[in-house]
Amino acid sequence: MEEKAQTLVYSAIAFLSVLAASFFLNASGIQAVKLAGLEGISSSLKQFLSLEFAGLLVSVAIAFAIANTACLRKSRNFAFKAVLPASAVALIVSLLAFGAGTEKIFLSVFFITALAMLIETASLRKQELKKFITFRASANASQKAVLIIAIGLFASTAFIVFSNQQEFTSKFEKAVIDIALKQASTGDLADSSAGLLIQTQKQSLQSVIQTPQFQKLEEKEDADVQAFVQLMLGLDSRLDSPEVKESLKAQVLENFENNKQLLTFDLVKKQVPMLQTVEDFYWLIAAITITSLFLFLGNVIITPLAVLFSILAALALGKKGTG
């Protein structure tokens, strides 16, 4: 196969794989910004199990594999000439077609950088290794590429979240409140609220009944005064009755949606002081969490697939370069 024809084939595969990765990323709806904002956590988890996400992982692995194969089967210069320009064009096309947000621009730049690092690493390992060249070189090179993309993901997430700290902390607060509300059933909350109201009223009554002034009133023989004293004492006893608690519980249940507003993030922070630290460094925690998730997926799924595709390509093209 002539050099130009080979370059065209490698370029076409690189272009299509990168474009496919961009398409599947857009189709899956997965965005670091959404994950950082804790928007629809359950739906986001479902997206990780979707066919679109699987297509994304496979497409990235193919892009890595074609870069590995171009370097190991041909040369470093050939890989740079055939793979990088085609990948860059595919990324530009995807940005024009699917939108060019800050996160996508960051990832596009770091993806090209990752491919360049992959080619450099594969070239060095090709010269150093004597056995199992394709397996070992492509594995090491793909891991380096995953690391570069992870750095880009960390940088983009940290930058976006830090630049919009108030917006993201508000979403975080809402998510914490939602979780706190979901941990208890409606009945449990109503029961607790009714008990709290009764306890508050009893404390207020006791604070009045135990005063010297009230005790002096008990000694009075005036009918109106005694009626008031008996009313207060009776009310104190009545608050212990199950009927009062059930009545208050029914009122709380009836206005449950309004009672949700009583649970504020400040109240939760008093119970869990660590939440204030989380809120202050939310940009860093979000970036580390999302980057760690990508590193896990990259090393457990993308890299093994890239190695597998590289080996299959080496077997299909012949023994040269396989070690």
PDB file of C-alpha atoms in Angstrom:
ATOM      1  CA  MET A   1       0.000   0.000   0.000  1.00  0.00           C
ATOM      2  CA  GLU A   2       1.459   3.372  -0.949  1.00  0.00           C
ATOM      3  CA  GLU A   3       2.361   5.933   1.705  1.00  0.00           C
ATOM      4  CA  LYS A   4      -0.383   8.373   0.703  1.00  0.00           C
ATOM      5  CA  ALA A   5      -3.008   5.640   0.693  1.00  0.00           C
ATOM      6  CA  GLN A   6      -1.883   4.435   4.119  1.00  0.00           C
ATOM      7  CA  THR A   7      -1.974   7.972   5.460  1.00  0.00           C
ATOM      8  CA  LEU A   8      -5.487   8.398   4.099  1.00  0.00           C
ATOM      9  CA  VAL A   9      -6.698   5.165   5.724  1.00  0.00           C
ATOM     10  CA  TYR A  10      -5.238   5.983   9.130  1.00  0.00           C
ATOM     11  CA  SER A  11      -6.519   9.565   8.903  1.00  0.00           C
ATOM     12  CA  ALA A  12     -10.009   8.406   7.960  1.00  0.00           C
ATOM     13  CA  ILE A  13     -10.200   5.972  10.884  1.00  0.00           C
ATOM     14  CA  ALA A  14      -8.871   8.602  13.291  1.00  0.00           C
ATOM     15  CA  PHE A  15     -11.338  11.192  11.998  1.00  0.00           C
ATOM     16  CA  LEU A  16     -14.328   8.855  12.209  1.00  0.00           C
ATOM     17  CA  SER A  17     -13.445   7.495  15.661  1.00  0.00           C
ATOM     18  CA  VAL A  18     -12.971  10.963  17.183  1.00  0.00           C
ATOM     19  CA  LEU A  19     -16.120  12.261  15.503  1.00  0.00           C
ATOM     20  CA  ALA A  20     -18.023   9.207  16.763  1.00  0.00           C
ATOM     21  CA  ALA A  21     -16.703   9.815  20.289  1.00  0.00           C
ATOM     22  CA  SER A  22     -17.929  13.410  20.130  1.00  0.00           C
ATOM     23  CA  PHE A  23     -21.307  12.277  18.814  1.00  0.00           C
ATOM     24  CA  PHE A  24     -21.778   9.676  21.550  1.00  0.00           C
ATOM     25  CA  LEU A  25     -20.660  12.140  24.231  1.00  0.00           C
ATOM     26  CA  ASN A  26     -23.279  14.603  23.042  1.00  0.00           C
ATOM     27  CA  ALA A  27     -25.939  11.895  22.656  1.00  0.00           C
ATOM     28  CA  SER A  28     -25.314  10.470  26.127  1.00  0.00           C
ATOM     29  CA  GLY A  29     -25.928  13.874  27.701  1.00  0.00           C
ATOM     30  CA  ILE A  30     -23.120  13.335  30.185  1.00  0.00           C
ATOM     31  CA  GLN A  31     -21.397  16.556  31.219  1.00  0.00           C
ATOM     32  CA  ALA A  32     -18.989  17.193  34.058  1.00  0.00           C
ATOM     33  CA  VAL A  33     -20.823  20.445  34.758  1.00  0.00           C
ATOM     34  CA  LYS A  34     -24.126  18.616  35.303  1.00  0.00           C
ATOM     35  CA  LEU A  35     -22.464  16.050  37.528  1.00  0.00           C
ATOM     36  CA  ALA A  36     -20.780  18.824  39.522  1.00  0.00           C
ATOM     37  CA  GLY A  37     -24.150  20.514  39.943  1.00  0.00           C
ATOM     38  CA  LEU A  38     -25.690  17.256  41.199  1.00  0.00           C
ATOM     39  CA  GLU A  39     -28.465  17.695  38.631  1.00  0.00           C
ATOM     40  CA  GLY A  40     -30.536  14.562  38.241  1.00  0.00           C
ATOM     41  CA  ILE A  41     -28.101  12.177  39.909  1.00  0.00           C
ATOM     42  CA  SER A  42     -30.292   9.134  39.258  1.00  0.00           C
ATOM     43  CA  SER A  43     -30.687  10.004  35.566  1.00  0.00           C
ATOM     44  CA  SER A  44     -26.935  10.622  35.286  1.00  0.00           C
ATOM     45  CA  LEU A  45     -26.246   7.168  36.687  1.00  0.00           C
ATOM     46  CA  LYS A  46     -28.579   5.696  34.065  1.00  0.00           C
ATOM     47  CA  GLN A  47     -26.631   7.543  31.363  1.00  0.00           C
ATOM     48  CA  PHE A  48     -23.490   5.672  32.401  1.00  0.00           C
ATOM     49  CA  LEU A  49     -25.310   2.444  31.553  1.00  0.00           C
ATOM     50  CA  SER A  50     -26.615   3.662  28.190  1.00  0.00           C
ATOM     51  CA  LEU A  51     -25.575   2.431  24.744  1.00  0.00           C
ATOM     52  CA  GLU A  52     -24.421   5.959  23.915  1.00  0.00           C
ATOM     53  CA  PHE A  53     -21.951   5.914  26.792  1.00  0.00           C
ATOM     54  CA  ALA A  54     -20.709   2.481  25.737  1.00  0.00           C
ATOM     55  CA  GLY A  55     -20.246   3.863  22.224  1.00  0.00           C
ATOM     56  CA  LEU A  56     -18.250   6.763  23.666  1.00  0.00           C
ATOM     57  CA  LEU A  57     -15.852   4.438  25.488  1.00  0.00           C
ATOM     58  CA  VAL A  58     -15.374   2.221  22.436  1.00  0.00           C
ATOM     59  CA  SER A  59     -14.832   5.205  20.120  1.00  0.00           C
ATOM     60  CA  VAL A  60     -12.160   6.718  22.372  1.00  0.00           C
ATOM     61  CA  ALA A  61     -10.472   3.314  22.619  1.00  0.00           C
ATOM     62  CA  ILE A  62     -10.441   3.045  18.803  1.00  0.00           C
ATOM     63  CA  ALA A  63      -8.914   6.528  18.534  1.00  0.00           C
ATOM     64  CA  PHE A  64      -6.168   5.475  20.947  1.00  0.00           C
ATOM     65  CA  ALA A  65      -5.669   2.195  19.105  1.00  0.00           C
ATOM     66  CA  ILE A  66      -5.287   3.816  15.676  1.00  0.00           C
ATOM     67  CA  ALA A  67      -2.686   6.218  17.103  1.00  0.00           C
ATOM     68  CA  ASN A  68      -0.857   3.304  18.736  1.00  0.00           C
ATOM     69  CA  THR A  69      -0.977   1.262  15.545  1.00  0.00           C
ATOM     70  CA  ALA A  70       0.217   4.138  13.366  1.00  0.00           C
ATOM     71  CA  CYS A  71       3.210   4.648  15.636  1.00  0.00           C
ATOM     72  CA  LEU A  72       4.082   0.994  16.258  1.00  0.00           C
ATOM     73  CA  ARG A  73       3.447  -0.259  12.729  1.00  0.00           C
ATOM     74  CA  LYS A  74       4.839   2.765  10.915  1.00  0.00           C
ATOM     75  CA  SER A  75       6.675   5.541  12.752  1.00  0.00           C
ATOM     76  CA  ARG A  76       6.309   8.432  15.152  1.00  0.00           C
ATOM     77  CA  ASN A  77       6.327  10.977  12.322  1.00  0.00           C
ATOM     78  CA  PHE A  78       3.756   9.011  10.357  1.00  0.00           C
ATOM     79  CA  ALA A  79       1.444   8.873  13.387  1.00  0.00           C
ATOM     80  CA  PHE A  80       1.736  12.612  13.935  1.00  0.00           C
ATOM     81  CA  LYS A  81       1.062  13.285  10.264  1.00  0.00           C
ATOM     82  CA  ALA A  82      -1.830  10.860   9.830  1.00  0.00           C
ATOM     83  CA  VAL A  83      -3.626  10.897  13.182  1.00  0.00           C
ATOM     84  CA  LEU A  84      -3.306  14.329  14.801  1.00  0.00           C
ATOM     85  CA  PRO A  85      -4.557  16.552  11.938  1.00  0.00           C
ATOM     86  CA  ALA A  86      -7.512  14.260  11.240  1.00  0.00           C
ATOM     87  CA  SER A  87      -8.407  14.148  14.941  1.00  0.00           C
ATOM     88  CA  ALA A  88      -8.149  17.929  15.210  1.00  0.00           C
ATOM     89  CA  VAL A  89     -10.453  18.391  12.222  1.00  0.00           C
ATOM     90  CA  ALA A  90     -12.952  15.943  13.741  1.00  0.00           C
ATOM     91  CA  LEU A  91     -12.949  17.894  17.003  1.00  0.00           C
ATOM     92  CA  ILE A  92     -13.477  21.192  15.185  1.00  0.00           C
ATOM     93  CA  VAL A  93     -16.374  19.683  13.235  1.00  0.00           C
ATOM     94  CA  SER A  94     -17.905  18.328  16.451  1.00  0.00           C
ATOM     95  CA  LEU A  95     -17.602  21.706  18.177  1.00  0.00           C
ATOM     96  CA  LEU A  96     -19.389  23.339  15.266  1.00  0.00           C
ATOM     97  CA  ALA A  97     -22.041  20.629  15.116  1.00  0.00           C
ATOM     98  CA  PHE A  98     -22.705  19.997  18.817  1.00  0.00           C
ATOM     99  CA  GLY A  99     -21.798  23.323  20.409  1.00  0.00           C
ATOM    100  CA  ALA A 100     -18.553  24.791  21.691  1.00  0.00           C
ATOM    101  CA  GLY A 101     -18.955  25.249  25.431  1.00  0.00           C
ATOM    102  CA  THR A 102     -16.067  25.865  27.801  1.00  0.00           C
ATOM    103  CA  GLU A 103     -15.949  22.247  28.916  1.00  0.00           C
ATOM    104  CA  LYS A 104     -15.882  20.890  25.359  1.00  0.00           C
ATOM    105  CA  ILE A 105     -13.134  23.299  24.288  1.00  0.00           C
ATOM    106  CA  PHE A 106     -11.020  22.296  27.286  1.00  0.00           C
ATOM    107  CA  LEU A 107     -11.520  18.601  26.561  1.00  0.00           C
ATOM    108  CA  SER A 108     -10.813  19.026  22.842  1.00  0.00           C
ATOM    109  CA  VAL A 109      -7.474  20.718  23.512  1.00  0.00           C
ATOM    110  CA  PHE A 110      -6.458  18.124  26.078  1.00  0.00           C
ATOM    111  CA  PHE A 111      -7.652  15.256  23.865  1.00  0.00           C
ATOM    112  CA  ILE A 112      -5.312  16.351  21.073  1.00  0.00           C
ATOM    113  CA  THR A 113      -2.550  16.768  23.656  1.00  0.00           C
ATOM    114  CA  ALA A 114      -3.334  13.271  24.943  1.00  0.00           C
ATOM    115  CA  LEU A 115      -3.002  11.773  21.452  1.00  0.00           C
ATOM    116  CA  ALA A 116       0.342  13.544  21.014  1.00  0.00           C
ATOM    117  CA  MET A 117       1.531  12.174  24.363  1.00  0.00           C
ATOM    118  CA  LEU A 118       0.272   8.719  23.390  1.00  0.00           C
ATOM    119  CA  ILE A 119       2.282   8.762  20.172  1.00  0.00           C
ATOM    120  CA  GLU A 120       5.426   9.988  21.954  1.00  0.00           C
ATOM    121  CA  THR A 121       5.096   7.333  24.652  1.00  0.00           C
ATOM    122  CA  ALA A 122       4.394   4.543  22.169  1.00  0.00           C
ATOM    123  CA  SER A 123       7.440   5.596  20.137  1.00  0.00           C
ATOM    124  CA  LEU A 124       9.727   5.529  23.181  1.00  0.00           C
ATOM    125  CA  ARG A 125       8.382   2.197  24.398  1.00  0.00           C
ATOM    126  CA  LYS A 126       8.749   0.728  20.914  1.00  0.00           C
ATOM    127  CA  GLN A 127      12.466   1.472  21.043  1.00  0.00           C
ATOM    128  CA  GLU A 128      12.913   0.174  24.592  1.00  0.00           C
ATOM    129  CA  LEU A 129      10.893  -3.035  24.508  1.00  0.00           C
ATOM    130  CA  LYS A 130      11.971  -6.345  23.010  1.00  0.00           C
ATOM    131  CA  LYS A 131       8.955  -8.533  23.767  1.00  0.00           C
ATOM    132  CA  PHE A 132       5.201  -8.019  23.657  1.00  0.00           C
ATOM    133  CA  ILE A 133       5.763  -4.608  22.133  1.00  0.00           C
ATOM    134  CA  THR A 134       2.194  -3.925  21.042  1.00  0.00           C
ATOM    135  CA  PHE A 135       0.660  -5.027  24.332  1.00  0.00           C
ATOM    136  CA  ARG A 136       3.058  -3.193  26.637  1.00  0.00           C
ATOM    137  CA  ALA A 137       3.617  -0.078  24.533  1.00  0.00           C
ATOM    138  CA  SER A 138      -0.062   0.500  23.766  1.00  0.00           C
ATOM    139  CA  ALA A 139      -1.043  -0.090  27.404  1.00  0.00           C
ATOM    140  CA  ASN A 140       1.509   2.389  28.713  1.00  0.00           C
ATOM    141  CA  ALA A 141       0.748   4.955  26.012  1.00  0.00           C
ATOM    142  CA  SER A 142      -3.021   4.692  26.509  1.00  0.00           C
ATOM    143  CA  GLN A 143      -2.653   5.163  30.258  1.00  0.00           C
ATOM    144  CA  LYS A 144      -0.664   8.346  29.653  1.00  0.00           C
ATOM    145  CA  ALA A 145      -3.369   9.594  27.298  1.00  0.00           C
ATOM    146  CA  VAL A 146      -6.068   8.889  29.890  1.00  0.00           C
ATOM    147  CA  LEU A 147      -4.043  10.843  32.448  1.00  0.00           C
ATOM    148  CA  ILE A 148      -3.737  13.874  30.141  1.00  0.00           C
ATOM    149  CA  ILE A 149      -7.494  13.889  29.463  1.00  0.00           C
ATOM    150  CA  ALA A 150      -8.100  13.560  33.210  1.00  0.00           C
ATOM    151  CA  ILE A 151      -5.961  16.649  33.814  1.00  0.00           C
ATOM    152  CA  GLY A 152      -8.048  18.512  31.250  1.00  0.00           C
ATOM    153  CA  LEU A 153     -11.255  17.310  32.879  1.00  0.00           C
ATOM    154  CA  PHE A 154      -9.986  18.434  36.277  1.00  0.00           C
ATOM    155  CA  ALA A 155      -8.963  21.846  34.934  1.00  0.00           C
ATOM    156  CA  SER A 156     -12.250  22.450  33.110  1.00  0.00           C
ATOM    157  CA  THR A 157     -14.431  21.315  36.014  1.00  0.00           C
ATOM    158  CA  ALA A 158     -12.473  23.323  38.586  1.00  0.00           C
ATOM    159  CA  PHE A 159     -12.497  26.423  36.374  1.00  0.00           C
ATOM    160  CA  ILE A 160     -16.219  26.281  35.583  1.00  0.00           C
ATOM    161  CA  VAL A 161     -17.341  25.482  39.131  1.00  0.00           C
ATOM    162  CA  PHE A 162     -15.003  28.036  40.735  1.00  0.00           C
ATOM    163  CA  SER A 163     -16.169  30.711  38.291  1.00  0.00           C
ATOM    164  CA  ASN A 164     -19.793  29.972  39.215  1.00  0.00           C
ATOM    165  CA  GLN A 165     -19.289  29.013  42.857  1.00  0.00           C
ATOM    166  CA  GLN A 166     -22.524  30.573  44.106  1.00  0.00           C
ATOM    167  CA  GLU A 167     -24.634  28.771  41.510  1.00  0.00           C
ATOM    168  CA  PHE A 168     -23.070  25.381  42.205  1.00  0.00           C
ATOM    169  CA  THR A 169     -23.158  25.727  45.994  1.00  0.00           C
ATOM    170  CA  SER A 170     -26.859  26.607  45.733  1.00  0.00           C
ATOM    171  CA  LYS A 171     -27.432  23.399  43.758  1.00  0.00           C
ATOM    172  CA  PHE A 172     -25.388  21.508  46.337  1.00  0.00           C
ATOM    173  CA  GLU A 173     -27.480  22.941  49.170  1.00  0.00           C
ATOM    174  CA  LYS A 174     -30.700  21.971  47.380  1.00  0.00           C
ATOM    175  CA  ALA A 175     -29.390  18.437  46.819  1.00  0.00           C
ATOM    176  CA  VAL A 176     -28.470  18.090  50.500  1.00  0.00           C
ATOM    177  CA  ILE A 177     -31.923  19.293  51.565  1.00  0.00           C
ATOM    178  CA  ASP A 178     -33.595  16.875  49.133  1.00  0.00           C
ATOM    179  CA  ILE A 179     -31.506  13.998  50.483  1.00  0.00           C
ATOM    180  CA  ALA A 180     -32.304  14.986  54.068  1.00  0.00           C
ATOM    181  CA  LEU A 181     -36.026  15.052  53.282  1.00  0.00           C
ATOM    182  CA  LYS A 182     -35.959  11.729  51.458  1.00  0.00           C
ATOM    183  CA  GLN A 183     -34.190   9.977  54.326  1.00  0.00           C
ATOM    184  CA  ALA A 184     -37.311  10.321  56.448  1.00  0.00           C
ATOM    185  CA  SER A 185     -40.806   9.399  55.359  1.00  0.00           C
ATOM    186  CA  THR A 186     -43.612  11.955  55.341  1.00  0.00           C
ATOM    187  CA  GLY A 187     -45.160  10.272  58.349  1.00  0.00           C
ATOM    188  CA  ASP A 188     -41.892  10.328  60.286  1.00  0.00           C
ATOM    189  CA  LEU A 189     -41.423  14.030  59.589  1.00  0.00           C
ATOM    190  CA  ALA A 190     -44.995  14.821  60.590  1.00  0.00           C
ATOM    191  CA  ASP A 191     -44.647  12.790  63.786  1.00  0.00           C
ATOM    192  CA  SER A 192     -41.372  14.523  64.669  1.00  0.00           C
ATOM    193  CA  SER A 193     -42.816  17.950  63.893  1.00  0.00           C
ATOM    194  CA  ALA A 194     -45.893  17.313  66.037  1.00  0.00           C
ATOM    195  CA  GLY A 195     -43.732  16.096  68.913  1.00  0.00           C
ATOM    196  CA  LEU A 196     -41.516  19.158  68.616  1.00  0.00           C
ATOM    197  CA  LEU A 197     -44.523  21.497  68.669  1.00  0.00           C
ATOM    198  CA  ILE A 198     -45.951  19.802  71.760  1.00  0.00           C
ATOM    199  CA  GLN A 199     -42.607  19.912  73.527  1.00  0.00           C
ATOM    200  CA  THR A 200     -42.226  23.610  72.737  1.00  0.00           C
ATOM    201  CA  GLN A 201     -45.717  24.413  74.006  1.00  0.00           C
ATOM    202  CA  LYS A 202     -45.190  22.379  77.186  1.00  0.00           C
ATOM    203  CA  GLN A 203     -41.935  24.176  77.900  1.00  0.00           C
ATOM    204  CA  SER A 204     -43.653  27.514  77.425  1.00  0.00           C
ATOM    205  CA  LEU A 205     -46.508  26.531  79.741  1.00  0.00           C
ATOM    206  CA  GLN A 206     -44.150  25.104  82.353  1.00  0.00           C
ATOM    207  CA  SER A 207     -42.113  28.297  82.328  1.00  0.00           C
ATOM    208  CA  VAL A 208     -45.307  30.196  83.200  1.00  0.00           C
ATOM    209  CA  ILE A 209     -46.721  27.695  85.715  1.00  0.00           C
ATOM    210  CA  GLN A 210     -43.471  27.466  87.658  1.00  0.00           C
ATOM    211  CA  THR A 211     -43.149  31.211  88.169  1.00  0.00           C
ATOM    212  CA  PRO A 212     -43.759  32.586  91.693  1.00  0.00           C
ATOM    213  CA  GLN A 213     -46.443  34.868  90.282  1.00  0.00           C
ATOM    214  CA  PHE A 214     -48.492  31.914  88.979  1.00  0.00           C
ATOM    215  CA  GLN A 215     -48.069  29.989  92.228  1.00  0.00           C
ATOM    216  CA  LYS A 216     -49.473  32.982  94.075  1.00  0.00           C
ATOM    217  CA  LEU A 217     -52.456  32.938  91.734  1.00  0.00           C
ATOM    218  CA  GLU A 218     -53.150  29.325  92.784  1.00  0.00           C
ATOM    219  CA  GLU A 219     -53.649  30.545  96.325  1.00  0.00           C
ATOM    220  CA  LYS A 220     -56.248  33.115  95.291  1.00  0.00           C
ATOM    221  CA  GLU A 221     -59.899  32.295  95.893  1.00  0.00           C
ATOM    222  CA  ASP A 222     -61.268  34.548  93.178  1.00  0.00           C
ATOM    223  CA  ALA A 223     -63.405  32.481  90.768  1.00  0.00           C
ATOM    224  CA  ASP A 224     -62.008  34.063  87.627  1.00  0.00           C
ATOM    225  CA  VAL A 225     -58.444  33.583  88.841  1.00  0.00           C
ATOM    226  CA  GLN A 226     -59.076  29.934  89.712  1.00  0.00           C
ATOM    227  CA  ALA A 227     -60.692  29.381  86.319  1.00  0.00           C
ATOM    228  CA  PHE A 228     -57.564  30.723  84.660  1.00  0.00           C
ATOM    229  CA  VAL A 229     -55.315  28.555  86.858  1.00  0.00           C
ATOM    230  CA  GLN A 230     -57.324  25.419  86.080  1.00  0.00           C
ATOM    231  CA  LEU A 231     -57.302  26.272  82.380  1.00  0.00           C
ATOM    232  CA  MET A 232     -53.506  26.508  82.367  1.00  0.00           C
ATOM    233  CA  LEU A 233     -53.058  23.301  84.357  1.00  0.00           C
ATOM    234  CA  GLY A 234     -55.588  21.479  82.212  1.00  0.00           C
ATOM    235  CA  LEU A 235     -53.926  22.641  79.042  1.00  0.00           C
ATOM    236  CA  ASP A 236     -50.588  21.361  80.316  1.00  0.00           C
ATOM    237  CA  SER A 237     -52.099  17.937  80.995  1.00  0.00           C
ATOM    238  CA  ARG A 238     -54.024  17.890  77.727  1.00  0.00           C
ATOM    239  CA  LEU A 239     -50.833  18.371  75.709  1.00  0.00           C
ATOM    240  CA  ASP A 240     -49.756  14.871  76.803  1.00  0.00           C
ATOM    241  CA  SER A 241     -52.852  13.264  75.296  1.00  0.00           C
ATOM    242  CA  PRO A 242     -52.573  11.221  72.051  1.00  0.00           C
ATOM    243  CA  GLU A 243     -55.503  13.167  70.592  1.00  0.00           C
ATOM    244  CA  VAL A 244     -53.567  16.439  70.617  1.00  0.00           C
ATOM    245  CA  LYS A 245     -50.551  14.852  68.967  1.00  0.00           C
ATOM    246  CA  GLU A 246     -52.690  13.242  66.265  1.00  0.00           C
ATOM    247  CA  SER A 247     -54.448  16.546  65.628  1.00  0.00           C
ATOM    248  CA  LEU A 248     -51.143  18.389  65.243  1.00  0.00           C
ATOM    249  CA  LYS A 249     -49.788  15.587  63.069  1.00  0.00           C
ATOM    250  CA  ALA A 250     -52.789  15.885  60.756  1.00  0.00           C
ATOM    251  CA  GLN A 251     -52.211  19.622  60.439  1.00  0.00           C
ATOM    252  CA  VAL A 252     -48.539  19.078  59.630  1.00  0.00           C
ATOM    253  CA  LEU A 253     -49.379  16.479  56.995  1.00  0.00           C
ATOM    254  CA  GLU A 254     -51.922  18.807  55.443  1.00  0.00           C
ATOM    255  CA  ASN A 255     -49.323  21.532  55.063  1.00  0.00           C
ATOM    256  CA  PHE A 256     -46.347  19.244  54.454  1.00  0.00           C
ATOM    257  CA  GLU A 257     -45.104  21.046  51.360  1.00  0.00           C
ATOM    258  CA  ASN A 258     -44.961  24.312  53.276  1.00  0.00           C
ATOM    259  CA  ASN A 259     -43.209  22.598  56.177  1.00  0.00           C
ATOM    260  CA  LYS A 260     -40.406  21.522  53.851  1.00  0.00           C
ATOM    261  CA  GLN A 261     -39.272  25.116  53.784  1.00  0.00           C
ATOM    262  CA  LEU A 262     -38.565  24.949  57.526  1.00  0.00           C
ATOM    263  CA  LEU A 263     -35.608  22.681  56.818  1.00  0.00           C
ATOM    264  CA  THR A 264     -32.888  25.059  55.681  1.00  0.00           C
ATOM    265  CA  PHE A 265     -29.294  24.353  54.743  1.00  0.00           C
ATOM    266  CA  ASP A 266     -28.131  26.455  57.705  1.00  0.00           C
ATOM    267  CA  LEU A 267     -30.052  24.120  59.997  1.00  0.00           C
ATOM    268  CA  VAL A 268     -28.427  21.083  58.369  1.00  0.00           C
ATOM    269  CA  LYS A 269     -24.976  22.688  58.670  1.00  0.00           C
ATOM    270  CA  LYS A 270     -25.515  23.088  62.417  1.00  0.00           C
ATOM    271  CA  GLN A 271     -26.015  19.339  62.603  1.00  0.00           C
ATOM    272  CA  VAL A 272     -23.126  18.556  60.209  1.00  0.00           C
ATOM    273  CA  PRO A 273     -20.470  21.326  60.450  1.00  0.00           C
ATOM    274  CA  MET A 274     -18.292  19.575  57.847  1.00  0.00           C
ATOM    275  CA  LEU A 275     -20.781  20.672  55.180  1.00  0.00           C
ATOM    276  CA  GLN A 276     -19.464  24.229  55.469  1.00  0.00           C
ATOM    277  CA  THR A 277     -15.972  23.033  54.495  1.00  0.00           C
ATOM    278  CA  VAL A 278     -17.440  21.044  51.615  1.00  0.00           C
ATOM    279  CA  GLU A 279     -19.279  24.152  50.444  1.00  0.00           C
ATOM    280  CA  ASP A 280     -16.154  26.349  50.678  1.00  0.00           C
ATOM    281  CA  PHE A 281     -14.044  23.930  48.627  1.00  0.00           C
ATOM    282  CA  TYR A 282     -16.834  22.560  46.458  1.00  0.00           C
ATOM    283  CA  TRP A 283     -14.999  23.442  43.222  1.00  0.00           C
ATOM    284  CA  LEU A 284     -12.021  21.321  44.275  1.00  0.00           C
ATOM    285  CA  ILE A 285     -14.075  18.413  45.605  1.00  0.00           C
ATOM    286  CA  ALA A 286     -16.230  18.323  42.459  1.00  0.00           C
ATOM    287  CA  ALA A 287     -13.170  18.401  40.187  1.00  0.00           C
ATOM    288  CA  ILE A 288     -11.399  15.633  42.127  1.00  0.00           C
ATOM    289  CA  THR A 289     -14.515  13.441  42.255  1.00  0.00           C
ATOM    290  CA  ILE A 290     -15.300  13.694  38.546  1.00  0.00           C
ATOM    291  CA  THR A 291     -11.646  13.257  37.556  1.00  0.00           C
ATOM    292  CA  SER A 292     -11.349  10.171  39.761  1.00  0.00           C
ATOM    293  CA  LEU A 293     -14.431   8.689  38.109  1.00  0.00           C
ATOM    294  CA  PHE A 294     -12.928   9.265  34.665  1.00  0.00           C
ATOM    295  CA  LEU A 295      -9.559   7.800  35.701  1.00  0.00           C
ATOM    296  CA  PHE A 296     -11.353   4.693  36.915  1.00  0.00           C
ATOM    297  CA  LEU A 297     -13.277   4.289  33.655  1.00  0.00           C
ATOM    298  CA  GLY A 298     -10.202   5.141  31.604  1.00  0.00           C
ATOM    299  CA  ASN A 299      -7.939   2.599  33.261  1.00  0.00           C
ATOM    300  CA  VAL A 300     -10.528  -0.149  33.660  1.00  0.00           C
ATOM    301  CA  ILE A 301     -12.354   0.107  30.314  1.00  0.00           C
ATOM    302  CA  ILE A 302     -10.761   2.476  27.776  1.00  0.00           C
ATOM    303  CA  THR A 303      -7.137   1.350  28.169  1.00  0.00           C
ATOM    304  CA  PRO A 304      -7.869  -2.415  27.991  1.00  0.00           C
ATOM    305  CA  LEU A 305     -10.069  -1.850  24.934  1.00  0.00           C
ATOM    306  CA  ALA A 306      -7.377   0.272  23.284  1.00  0.00           C
ATOM    307  CA  VAL A 307      -4.811  -2.471  23.924  1.00  0.00           C
ATOM    308  CA  LEU A 308      -7.179  -5.115  22.551  1.00  0.00           C
ATOM    309  CA  PHE A 309      -7.882  -3.114  19.384  1.00  0.00           C
ATOM    310  CA  SER A 310      -4.161  -2.407  18.944  1.00  0.00           C
ATOM    311  CA  ILE A 311      -3.346  -6.109  19.173  1.00  0.00           C
ATOM    312  CA  LEU A 312      -6.139  -7.011  16.748  1.00  0.00           C
ATOM    313  CA  ALA A 313      -4.873  -4.381  14.315  1.00  0.00           C
ATOM    314  CA  ALA A 314      -1.332  -5.727  14.631  1.00  0.00           C
ATOM    315  CA  LEU A 315      -2.532  -9.270  13.977  1.00  0.00           C
ATOM    316  CA  ALA A 316      -4.572  -8.131  10.988  1.00  0.00           C
ATOM    317  CA  LEU A 317      -1.676  -6.180   9.489  1.00  0.00           C
ATOM    318  CA  GLY A 318       0.962  -8.803  10.144  1.00  0.00           C
ATOM    319  CA  LYS A 319       3.474  -9.734  12.752  1.00  0.00           C
ATOM    320  CA  LYS A 320       5.733  -6.718  12.355  1.00  0.00           C
ATOM    321  CA  GLY A 321       5.603  -4.459  15.384  1.00  0.00           C
ATOM    322  CA  THR A 322       3.845  -6.966  17.604  1.00  0.00           C
ATOM    323  CA  GLY A 323       6.957  -8.290  19.296  1.00  0.00           C
TER     324      GLY A 323
END
